[in-house]
XYZ file of C-alpha atoms in Angstrom:
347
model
C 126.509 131.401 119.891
C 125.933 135.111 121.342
C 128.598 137.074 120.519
C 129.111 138.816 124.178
C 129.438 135.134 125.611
C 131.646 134.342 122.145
C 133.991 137.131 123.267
C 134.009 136.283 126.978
C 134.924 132.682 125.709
C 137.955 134.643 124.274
C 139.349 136.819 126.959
C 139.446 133.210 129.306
C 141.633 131.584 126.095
C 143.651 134.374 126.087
C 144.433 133.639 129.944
C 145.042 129.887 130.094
C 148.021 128.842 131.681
C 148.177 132.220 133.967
C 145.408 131.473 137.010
C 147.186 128.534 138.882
C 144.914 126.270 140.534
C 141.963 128.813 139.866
C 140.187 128.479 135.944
C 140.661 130.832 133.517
C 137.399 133.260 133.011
C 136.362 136.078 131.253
C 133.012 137.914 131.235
C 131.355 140.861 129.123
C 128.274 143.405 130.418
C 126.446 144.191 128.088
C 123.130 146.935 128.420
C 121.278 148.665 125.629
C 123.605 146.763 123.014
C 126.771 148.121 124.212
C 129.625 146.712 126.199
C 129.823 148.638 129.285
C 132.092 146.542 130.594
C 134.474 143.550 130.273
C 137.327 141.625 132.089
C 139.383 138.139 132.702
C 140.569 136.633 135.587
C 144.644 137.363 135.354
C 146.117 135.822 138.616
C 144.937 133.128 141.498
C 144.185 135.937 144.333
C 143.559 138.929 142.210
C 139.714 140.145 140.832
C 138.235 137.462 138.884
C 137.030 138.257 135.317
C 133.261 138.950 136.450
C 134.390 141.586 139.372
C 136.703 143.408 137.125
C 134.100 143.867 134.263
C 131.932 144.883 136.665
C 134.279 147.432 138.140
C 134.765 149.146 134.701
C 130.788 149.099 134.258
C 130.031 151.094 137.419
C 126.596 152.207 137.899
C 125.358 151.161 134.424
C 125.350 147.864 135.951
C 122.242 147.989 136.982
C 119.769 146.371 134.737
C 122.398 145.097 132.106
C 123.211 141.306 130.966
C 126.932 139.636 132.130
C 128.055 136.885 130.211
C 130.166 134.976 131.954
C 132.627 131.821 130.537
C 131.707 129.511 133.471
C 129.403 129.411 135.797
C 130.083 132.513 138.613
C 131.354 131.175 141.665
C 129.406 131.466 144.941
C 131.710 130.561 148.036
C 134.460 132.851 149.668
C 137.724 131.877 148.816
C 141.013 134.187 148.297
C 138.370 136.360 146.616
C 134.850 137.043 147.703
C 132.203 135.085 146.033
C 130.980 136.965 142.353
C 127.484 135.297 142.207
C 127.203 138.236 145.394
C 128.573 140.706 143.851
C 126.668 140.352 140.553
C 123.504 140.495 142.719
C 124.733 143.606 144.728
C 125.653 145.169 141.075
C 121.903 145.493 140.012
C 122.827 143.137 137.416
C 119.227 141.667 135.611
C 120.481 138.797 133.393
C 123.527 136.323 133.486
C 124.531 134.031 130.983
C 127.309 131.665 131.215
C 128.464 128.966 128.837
C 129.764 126.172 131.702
C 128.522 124.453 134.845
C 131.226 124.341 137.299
C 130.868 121.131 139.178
C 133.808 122.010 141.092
C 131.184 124.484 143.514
C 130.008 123.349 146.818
C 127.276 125.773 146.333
C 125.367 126.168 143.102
C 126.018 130.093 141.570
C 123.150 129.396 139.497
C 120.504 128.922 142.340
C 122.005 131.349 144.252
C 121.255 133.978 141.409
C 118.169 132.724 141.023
C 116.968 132.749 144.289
C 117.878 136.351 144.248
C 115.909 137.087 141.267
C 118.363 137.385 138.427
C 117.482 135.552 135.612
C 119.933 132.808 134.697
C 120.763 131.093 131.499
C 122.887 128.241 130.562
C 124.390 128.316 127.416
C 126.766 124.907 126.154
C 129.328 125.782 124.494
C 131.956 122.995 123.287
C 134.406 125.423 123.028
C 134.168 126.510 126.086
C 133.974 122.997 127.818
C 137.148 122.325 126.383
C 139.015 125.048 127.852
C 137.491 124.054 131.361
C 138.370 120.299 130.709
C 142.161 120.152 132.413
C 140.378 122.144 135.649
C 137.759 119.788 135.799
C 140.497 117.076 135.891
C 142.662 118.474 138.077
C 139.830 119.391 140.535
C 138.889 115.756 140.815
C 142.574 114.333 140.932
C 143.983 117.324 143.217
C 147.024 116.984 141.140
C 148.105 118.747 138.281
C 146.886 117.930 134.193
C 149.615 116.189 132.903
C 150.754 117.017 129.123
C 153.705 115.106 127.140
C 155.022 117.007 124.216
C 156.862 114.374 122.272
C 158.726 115.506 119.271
C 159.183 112.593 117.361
C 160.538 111.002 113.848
C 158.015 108.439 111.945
C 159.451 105.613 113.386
C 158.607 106.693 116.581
C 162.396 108.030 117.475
C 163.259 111.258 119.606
C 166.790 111.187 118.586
C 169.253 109.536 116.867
C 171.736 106.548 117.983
C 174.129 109.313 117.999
C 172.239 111.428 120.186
C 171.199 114.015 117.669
C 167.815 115.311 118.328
C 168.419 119.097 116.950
C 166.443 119.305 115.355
C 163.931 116.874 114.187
C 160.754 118.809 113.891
C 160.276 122.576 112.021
C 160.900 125.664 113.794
C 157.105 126.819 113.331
C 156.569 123.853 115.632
C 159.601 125.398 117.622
C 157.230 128.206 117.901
C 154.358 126.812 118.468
C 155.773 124.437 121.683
C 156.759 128.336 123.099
C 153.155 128.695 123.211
C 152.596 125.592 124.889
C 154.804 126.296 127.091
C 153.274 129.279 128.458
C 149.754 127.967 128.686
C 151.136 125.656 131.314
C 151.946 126.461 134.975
C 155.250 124.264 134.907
C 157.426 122.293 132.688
C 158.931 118.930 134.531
C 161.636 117.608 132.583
C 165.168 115.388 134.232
C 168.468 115.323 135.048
C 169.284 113.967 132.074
C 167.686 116.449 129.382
C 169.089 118.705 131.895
C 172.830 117.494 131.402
C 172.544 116.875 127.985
C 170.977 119.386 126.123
C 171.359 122.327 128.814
C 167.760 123.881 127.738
C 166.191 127.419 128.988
C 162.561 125.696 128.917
C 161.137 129.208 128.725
C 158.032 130.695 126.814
C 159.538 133.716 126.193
C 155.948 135.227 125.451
C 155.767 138.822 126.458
C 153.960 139.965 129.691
C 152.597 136.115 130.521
C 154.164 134.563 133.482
C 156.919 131.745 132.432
C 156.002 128.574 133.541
C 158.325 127.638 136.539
C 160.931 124.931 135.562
C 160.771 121.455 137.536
C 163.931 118.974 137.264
C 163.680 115.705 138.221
C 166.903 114.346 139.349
C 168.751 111.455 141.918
C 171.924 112.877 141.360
C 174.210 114.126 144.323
C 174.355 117.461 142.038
C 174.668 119.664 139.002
C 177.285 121.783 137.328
C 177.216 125.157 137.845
C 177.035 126.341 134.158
C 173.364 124.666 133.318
C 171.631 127.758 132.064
C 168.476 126.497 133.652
C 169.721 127.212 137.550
C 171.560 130.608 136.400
C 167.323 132.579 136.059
C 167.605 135.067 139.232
C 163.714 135.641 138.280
C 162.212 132.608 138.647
C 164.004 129.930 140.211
C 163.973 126.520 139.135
C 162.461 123.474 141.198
C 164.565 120.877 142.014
C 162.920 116.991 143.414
C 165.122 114.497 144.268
C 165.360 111.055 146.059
C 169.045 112.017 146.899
C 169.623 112.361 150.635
C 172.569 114.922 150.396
C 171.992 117.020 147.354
C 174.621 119.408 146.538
C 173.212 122.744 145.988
C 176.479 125.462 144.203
C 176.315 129.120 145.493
C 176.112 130.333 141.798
C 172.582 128.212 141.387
C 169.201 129.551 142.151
C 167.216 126.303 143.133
C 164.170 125.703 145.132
C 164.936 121.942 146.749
C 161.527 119.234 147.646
C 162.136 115.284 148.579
C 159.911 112.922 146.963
C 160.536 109.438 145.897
C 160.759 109.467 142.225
C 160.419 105.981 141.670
C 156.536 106.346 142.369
C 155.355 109.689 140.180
C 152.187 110.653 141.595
C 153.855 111.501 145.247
C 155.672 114.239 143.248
C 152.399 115.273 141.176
C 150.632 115.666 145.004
C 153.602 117.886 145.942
C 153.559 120.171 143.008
C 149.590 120.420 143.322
C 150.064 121.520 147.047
C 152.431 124.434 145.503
C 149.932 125.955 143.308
C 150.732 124.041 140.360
C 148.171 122.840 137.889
C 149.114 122.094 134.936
C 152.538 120.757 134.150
C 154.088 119.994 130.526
C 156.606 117.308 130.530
C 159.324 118.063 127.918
C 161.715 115.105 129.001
C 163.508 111.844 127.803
C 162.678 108.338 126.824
C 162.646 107.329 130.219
C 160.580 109.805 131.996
C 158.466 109.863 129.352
C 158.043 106.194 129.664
C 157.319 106.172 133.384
C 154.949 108.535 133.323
C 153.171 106.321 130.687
C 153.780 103.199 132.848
C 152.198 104.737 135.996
C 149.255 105.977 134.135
C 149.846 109.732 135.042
C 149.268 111.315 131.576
C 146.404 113.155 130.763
C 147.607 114.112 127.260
C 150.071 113.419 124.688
C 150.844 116.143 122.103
C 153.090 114.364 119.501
C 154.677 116.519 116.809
C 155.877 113.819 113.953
C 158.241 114.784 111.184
C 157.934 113.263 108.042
C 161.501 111.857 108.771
C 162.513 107.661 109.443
C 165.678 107.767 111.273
C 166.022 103.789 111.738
C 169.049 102.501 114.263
C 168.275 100.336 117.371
C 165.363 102.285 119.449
C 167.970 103.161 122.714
C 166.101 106.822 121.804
C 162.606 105.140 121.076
C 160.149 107.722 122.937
C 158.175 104.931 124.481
C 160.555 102.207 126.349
C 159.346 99.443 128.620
C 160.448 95.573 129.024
C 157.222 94.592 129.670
C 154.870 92.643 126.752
C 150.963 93.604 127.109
C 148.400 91.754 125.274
C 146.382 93.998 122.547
C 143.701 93.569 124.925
C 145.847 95.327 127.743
C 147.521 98.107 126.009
C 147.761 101.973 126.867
C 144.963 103.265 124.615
C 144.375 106.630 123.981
C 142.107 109.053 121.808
C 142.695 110.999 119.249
C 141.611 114.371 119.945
C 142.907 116.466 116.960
C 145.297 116.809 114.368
C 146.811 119.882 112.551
C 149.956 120.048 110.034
C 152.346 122.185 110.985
C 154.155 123.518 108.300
C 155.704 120.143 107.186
C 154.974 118.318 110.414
C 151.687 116.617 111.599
C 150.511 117.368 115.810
C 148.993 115.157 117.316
C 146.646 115.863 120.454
C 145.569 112.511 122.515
C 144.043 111.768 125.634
C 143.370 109.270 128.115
């Protein structure tokens, strides 16, 4: 691969999780073997990648190559289109490594038809950054992710309820990350109640992903650490009629009816949300399963059998499928993790 469109491949990585609805893209000018200029889209509503490198380029634009991550887009959104502003630049050469099917109006042709050459570079990297926008483009609801942290046998916890901590801390660490290439984190009452998590990335200068409890409960006590963040309010969806909401909590309050998923999904899309990580229970775990809502499971198993009856089992249903009926998924990749084994699967 060229190593301009290698290193605009990077800046967009370096991005997930922080553009919202919008993808993640960086782009590189290059002219006379020199990078004259280089950027990455940082926020839904602010420059995208190609407008900033070209902003830092200047004049020199004129005549020099852009690579570009995906394909530069050519309709007027929050933003004005870049496919116009690359022609307007001067700019002789573009070369991107993705198609963006999501455009009503080809960037490509419209380059072309302005003279600018055009190339189209594949790049499997790069198509599998762009592969939860693609989804969540067609759906109009956010890419769902499960992080299970789970025991051999399949277990989440104990009988006793002692889940602290089953996996390493480097996968401690590396769940942080996670975190923070995701827009949200949906978790429930329960977790909430019982383990009184922060759910934060704690990753310096990225957004953190907004917290989303799921709850039909009347209300919450007022020392849950996760309705105490002044910053960045958590999101609260509930089927309850009169929730309770404490002067001391900072909570943003929707309706949905929880017992059928996607209606919240639709909600959280509407809100700007694209990608959400579910770090929950058995049971929400479960029904996310049972609707047929998750776009990926990333399971980190420790090599640790905890036995007992399977109340904290991360997969729970009463119903008995055939083989021939079963929830498959693919395996995607695998990685050990220090002691631990992650699993990446999709639908």
């Amino acid at each position: 691969m060229n190593q301009y469109l290698e290193f605009a491949i990077q800046l967009a990585e370096q991005l997930k999780g922080q553009t919202s609805t919008n993808p993640s893209v960086g782009a590189v000018i290059v002219k006379d073997n020199r990078i004259i200029g280089f950027g990455a889209h940082l926020k839904k509503g602010e420059a995208h990648a190609e407008i900033q490198a070209l902003n830092m380029a200047g004049k020199e634009a004129e005549g020099a190559t852009i690579y570009v991550s995906l394909e530069p887009c050519s309709h007027y959104g929050l933003t004005p289109p870049c496919s116009k502003a690359i022609i307007e630049s001067g700019i002789s050469r573009v070369e991107y490594a993705v198609k963006d099917g999501s455009l009503s109006k080809s960037g490509h042709d419209m380059l072309e038809e302005a003279g600018v050459e055009v190339i189209h570079s594949p790049s499997s990297r790069a198509e599998e950054l762009y592969k939860e926008f693609f989804i969540q483009q067609k759906k109009k609801t956010p890419f769902v992710t499960l992080k299970i942290s789970t025991s051999l046998d399949g277990k989440v916890a104990t009988d006793f309820k002692e889940s602290k901590w089953i996996t390493c801390k480097a996968v401690k660490e590396d769940v942080l990350h996670l975190r923070s290439e995701n827009d949200a984190i949906i978790t429930g009452g329960g977790t909430v109640r019982e383990d009184n998590p922060l759910l934060t990335s704690r990753k310096p200068n990225f957004k953190e992903p907004k917290r989303i409890v799921l709850s039909q409960q009347s209300s919450f006590d007022e020392d849950l650490q996760i309705f105490k963040d002044r910053d960045n309010p958590a999101i609260l969806v509930t089927n309850h009629p009169n929730f309770e909401i404490k002067d001391t909590q900072n909570i943003e309050l929707y309706k949905s009816d929880l017992s059928n998923l996607e209606n919240m999904l639709q909600l959280l899309y509407k809100l700007g949300y694209a990608s959400v990580l579910v770090e929950a229970g058995p049971t929400l775990v479960s029904q996310f399963i049972e609707q047929d809502l998750a776009d990926q499971l990333i399971i980190y198993q420790a090599p640790k059998v905890i036995g007992g009856q399977g109340k904290y089992q991360f997969y729970q249903t009463n119903d008995v499928y055939p083989l021939s009926k079963i929830k498959q998924f693919k395996f995607i990749s695998t990685e050990i993790i220090d002691e631990d084994l992650k699993l990446i699967l999709r639908k």
